[in-house]
Amino acid sequence: MSEKQITPKIKRADELSYDAVSKADGVNKAVIFDESDGAPNFRMRRYQLSPDATVPKHTNSVEHEIHVLDGELIVGIMENETVVTSGDSVLIPDETVHWFRNETNQETAFLCMVPAEDASLQLVDE
C-alpha cells in the first residue's frame, strides 16, 4: 500500500463544470478528478463534442485512454481513421498524432484518462 492515503470520493454528474476547449470549437471539457481532488496518479476528464465539432490533429506528451460514453466519433490515429461508438475504448500512446471528429447531428461524449503529469498538447500542422 502506498505511503500516502487517498480518500475515496464520489463526484455527481450535476457537480461537473464544463469549459470550452480553446483549441477546438464545439468541444467542452469537465475535469472529473485530478490532483485537487486528491487523485495523485491520474486525471479523469469528460469531453462533449457538439455536432460537427472537431479536435484538430495534435500530440500529447503522455499516453491516454478514451472511452466513448454517448454517440459516435471518428478517431484519427496517425494516418488512419475509424468510427468508434458508445462502449468503445481507444489507447493513444504518447507523442502519437491523433484527432477527433463528430460528424453526426447529436452530441458525443467520451471519458479521457491521463497520468497526473504534464500532459501538454501540441497542435500538428496540416
PDB file of C-alpha atoms in Angstrom:
ATOM      1  CA  MET A   1       0.000   0.000   0.000  1.00  0.00           C
ATOM      2  CA  SER A   2       1.267   3.477  -0.812  1.00  0.00           C
ATOM      3  CA  GLU A   3       2.549   5.774   1.908  1.00  0.00           C
ATOM      4  CA  LYS A   4       0.047   8.488   1.020  1.00  0.00           C
ATOM      5  CA  GLN A   5      -3.522   7.663   1.967  1.00  0.00           C
ATOM      6  CA  ILE A   6      -6.074   8.504  -0.747  1.00  0.00           C
ATOM      7  CA  THR A   7      -9.545   9.427   0.439  1.00  0.00           C
ATOM      8  CA  PRO A   8     -12.415   7.879  -1.568  1.00  0.00           C
ATOM      9  CA  LYS A   9     -14.584  10.436  -3.300  1.00  0.00           C
ATOM     10  CA  ILE A  10     -17.787  10.452  -5.323  1.00  0.00           C
ATOM     11  CA  LYS A  11     -18.472  13.237  -7.767  1.00  0.00           C
ATOM     12  CA  ARG A  12     -22.025  13.509  -9.104  1.00  0.00           C
ATOM     13  CA  ALA A  13     -22.738  14.352 -12.744  1.00  0.00           C
ATOM     14  CA  ASP A  14     -24.520  17.558 -11.752  1.00  0.00           C
ATOM     15  CA  GLU A  15     -21.378  18.721  -9.912  1.00  0.00           C
ATOM     16  CA  LEU A  16     -19.292  18.857 -13.093  1.00  0.00           C
ATOM     17  CA  SER A  17     -18.404  22.220 -14.556  1.00  0.00           C
ATOM     18  CA  TYR A  18     -17.683  22.362 -18.298  1.00  0.00           C
ATOM     19  CA  ASP A  19     -15.346  24.782 -20.014  1.00  0.00           C
ATOM     20  CA  ALA A  20     -14.899  25.372 -23.725  1.00  0.00           C
ATOM     21  CA  VAL A  21     -11.710  23.893 -25.162  1.00  0.00           C
ATOM     22  CA  SER A  22      -9.860  26.852 -26.673  1.00  0.00           C
ATOM     23  CA  LYS A  23      -8.194  24.866 -29.479  1.00  0.00           C
ATOM     24  CA  ALA A  24     -11.388  23.091 -30.629  1.00  0.00           C
ATOM     25  CA  ASP A  25     -14.683  24.809 -31.499  1.00  0.00           C
ATOM     26  CA  GLY A  26     -17.762  22.997 -30.212  1.00  0.00           C
ATOM     27  CA  VAL A  27     -15.821  20.966 -27.638  1.00  0.00           C
ATOM     28  CA  ASN A  28     -16.328  21.272 -23.877  1.00  0.00           C
ATOM     29  CA  LYS A  29     -14.315  19.634 -21.089  1.00  0.00           C
ATOM     30  CA  ALA A  30     -15.050  18.851 -17.456  1.00  0.00           C
ATOM     31  CA  VAL A  31     -12.284  17.720 -15.121  1.00  0.00           C
ATOM     32  CA  ILE A  32     -13.787  14.926 -13.049  1.00  0.00           C
ATOM     33  CA  PHE A  33     -10.801  14.038 -10.870  1.00  0.00           C
ATOM     34  CA  ASP A  34      -7.275  15.426 -10.645  1.00  0.00           C
ATOM     35  CA  GLU A  35      -4.713  16.374  -8.011  1.00  0.00           C
ATOM     36  CA  SER A  36      -7.080  18.919  -6.457  1.00  0.00           C
ATOM     37  CA  ASP A  37      -9.432  16.035  -5.614  1.00  0.00           C
ATOM     38  CA  GLY A  38      -6.648  14.022  -4.006  1.00  0.00           C
ATOM     39  CA  ALA A  39      -6.023  11.828  -7.079  1.00  0.00           C
ATOM     40  CA  PRO A  40      -2.196  11.651  -7.218  1.00  0.00           C
ATOM     41  CA  ASN A  41      -1.757   9.336 -10.216  1.00  0.00           C
ATOM     42  CA  PHE A  42      -4.381  10.068 -12.887  1.00  0.00           C
ATOM     43  CA  ARG A  43      -6.622  12.787 -14.286  1.00  0.00           C
ATOM     44  CA  MET A  44     -10.109  11.877 -15.460  1.00  0.00           C
ATOM     45  CA  ARG A  45     -11.847  14.238 -17.868  1.00  0.00           C
ATOM     46  CA  ARG A  46     -15.131  14.187 -19.762  1.00  0.00           C
ATOM     47  CA  TYR A  47     -15.354  15.745 -23.218  1.00  0.00           C
ATOM     48  CA  GLN A  48     -18.518  16.709 -25.080  1.00  0.00           C
ATOM     49  CA  LEU A  49     -18.393  17.303 -28.838  1.00  0.00           C
ATOM     50  CA  SER A  50     -21.271  19.158 -30.449  1.00  0.00           C
ATOM     51  CA  PRO A  51     -22.448  18.042 -33.902  1.00  0.00           C
ATOM     52  CA  ASP A  52     -19.740  18.793 -36.496  1.00  0.00           C
ATOM     53  CA  ALA A  53     -17.134  19.565 -33.786  1.00  0.00           C
ATOM     54  CA  THR A  54     -13.501  18.687 -34.473  1.00  0.00           C
ATOM     55  CA  VAL A  55     -10.476  18.361 -32.232  1.00  0.00           C
ATOM     56  CA  PRO A  56      -7.571  19.179 -34.582  1.00  0.00           C
ATOM     57  CA  LYS A  57      -4.546  16.960 -35.192  1.00  0.00           C
ATOM     58  CA  HIS A  58      -2.285  17.026 -32.164  1.00  0.00           C
ATOM     59  CA  THR A  59       0.072  15.051 -29.974  1.00  0.00           C
ATOM     60  CA  ASN A  60       0.243  14.745 -26.203  1.00  0.00           C
ATOM     61  CA  SER A  61       3.340  14.233 -24.112  1.00  0.00           C
ATOM     62  CA  VAL A  62       1.690  11.304 -22.270  1.00  0.00           C
ATOM     63  CA  GLU A  63      -0.331   8.255 -23.237  1.00  0.00           C
ATOM     64  CA  HIS A  64      -4.048   8.478 -22.711  1.00  0.00           C
ATOM     65  CA  GLU A  65      -7.105   6.324 -22.957  1.00  0.00           C
ATOM     66  CA  ILE A  66     -10.550   7.354 -24.077  1.00  0.00           C
ATOM     67  CA  HIS A  67     -13.874   5.581 -23.553  1.00  0.00           C
ATOM     68  CA  VAL A  68     -16.892   6.662 -25.609  1.00  0.00           C
ATOM     69  CA  LEU A  69     -19.923   7.265 -23.387  1.00  0.00           C
ATOM     70  CA  ASP A  70     -22.525   8.501 -25.858  1.00  0.00           C
ATOM     71  CA  GLY A  71     -22.777   8.818 -29.597  1.00  0.00           C
ATOM     72  CA  GLU A  72     -20.386   8.186 -32.452  1.00  0.00           C
ATOM     73  CA  LEU A  73     -16.955   9.649 -33.039  1.00  0.00           C
ATOM     74  CA  ILE A  74     -14.350   9.467 -35.774  1.00  0.00           C
ATOM     75  CA  VAL A  75     -10.906   8.938 -34.270  1.00  0.00           C
ATOM     76  CA  GLY A  76      -7.852   9.583 -36.390  1.00  0.00           C
ATOM     77  CA  ILE A  77      -4.588   7.996 -35.297  1.00  0.00           C
ATOM     78  CA  MET A  78      -1.518   8.727 -37.397  1.00  0.00           C
ATOM     79  CA  GLU A  79      -2.795   8.210 -40.975  1.00  0.00           C
ATOM     80  CA  ASN A  80      -5.863   6.079 -40.147  1.00  0.00           C
ATOM     81  CA  GLU A  81      -9.435   6.986 -39.227  1.00  0.00           C
ATOM     82  CA  THR A  82     -12.008   4.731 -37.625  1.00  0.00           C
ATOM     83  CA  VAL A  83     -15.511   5.135 -36.207  1.00  0.00           C
ATOM     84  CA  VAL A  84     -15.963   4.418 -32.503  1.00  0.00           C
ATOM     85  CA  THR A  85     -19.292   4.307 -30.723  1.00  0.00           C
ATOM     86  CA  SER A  86     -20.714   4.131 -27.214  1.00  0.00           C
ATOM     87  CA  GLY A  87     -18.827   1.495 -25.213  1.00  0.00           C
ATOM     88  CA  ASP A  88     -15.689   1.528 -27.404  1.00  0.00           C
ATOM     89  CA  SER A  89     -12.282   2.433 -25.964  1.00  0.00           C
ATOM     90  CA  VAL A  90      -9.033   3.678 -27.545  1.00  0.00           C
ATOM     91  CA  LEU A  91      -5.420   3.668 -26.290  1.00  0.00           C
ATOM     92  CA  ILE A  92      -3.345   6.550 -27.685  1.00  0.00           C
ATOM     93  CA  PRO A  93       0.405   6.268 -26.999  1.00  0.00           C
ATOM     94  CA  ASP A  94       2.384   9.376 -26.085  1.00  0.00           C
ATOM     95  CA  GLU A  95       3.583  11.577 -28.965  1.00  0.00           C
ATOM     96  CA  THR A  96       1.118   9.920 -31.411  1.00  0.00           C
ATOM     97  CA  VAL A  97      -0.645  12.223 -33.886  1.00  0.00           C
ATOM     98  CA  HIS A  98      -4.417  11.937 -33.410  1.00  0.00           C
ATOM     99  CA  TRP A  99      -7.687  13.874 -33.774  1.00  0.00           C
ATOM    100  CA  PHE A 100     -11.427  13.525 -33.159  1.00  0.00           C
ATOM    101  CA  ARG A 101     -14.458  14.487 -35.243  1.00  0.00           C
ATOM    102  CA  ASN A 102     -18.198  14.294 -34.591  1.00  0.00           C
ATOM    103  CA  GLU A 103     -19.893  14.052 -37.985  1.00  0.00           C
ATOM    104  CA  THR A 104     -23.299  13.223 -36.533  1.00  0.00           C
ATOM    105  CA  ASN A 105     -26.194  15.505 -35.687  1.00  0.00           C
ATOM    106  CA  GLN A 106     -26.048  14.558 -31.988  1.00  0.00           C
ATOM    107  CA  GLU A 107     -23.655  15.342 -29.161  1.00  0.00           C
ATOM    108  CA  THR A 108     -20.894  12.811 -28.497  1.00  0.00           C
ATOM    109  CA  ALA A 109     -19.254  12.340 -25.100  1.00  0.00           C
ATOM    110  CA  PHE A 110     -16.151  10.459 -24.010  1.00  0.00           C
ATOM    111  CA  LEU A 111     -14.002   9.992 -20.920  1.00  0.00           C
ATOM    112  CA  CYS A 112     -10.273  10.592 -21.138  1.00  0.00           C
ATOM    113  CA  MET A 113      -7.708   9.332 -18.628  1.00  0.00           C
ATOM    114  CA  VAL A 114      -4.138  10.654 -18.486  1.00  0.00           C
ATOM    115  CA  PRO A 115      -1.311  10.282 -15.977  1.00  0.00           C
ATOM    116  CA  ALA A 116      -1.065  13.102 -13.442  1.00  0.00           C
ATOM    117  CA  GLU A 117       1.956  14.714 -15.029  1.00  0.00           C
ATOM    118  CA  ASP A 118       2.456  17.307 -17.721  1.00  0.00           C
ATOM    119  CA  ALA A 119       0.015  16.260 -20.453  1.00  0.00           C
ATOM    120  CA  SER A 120       0.893  19.123 -22.758  1.00  0.00           C
ATOM    121  CA  LEU A 121      -0.789  19.231 -26.140  1.00  0.00           C
ATOM    122  CA  GLN A 122       0.970  20.231 -29.357  1.00  0.00           C
ATOM    123  CA  LEU A 123      -1.067  21.037 -32.464  1.00  0.00           C
ATOM    124  CA  VAL A 124       0.206  19.417 -35.667  1.00  0.00           C
ATOM    125  CA  ASP A 125       0.409  21.482 -38.857  1.00  0.00           C
ATOM    126  CA  GLU A 126      -1.543  20.027 -41.743  1.00  0.00           C
TER     127      GLU A 126
END
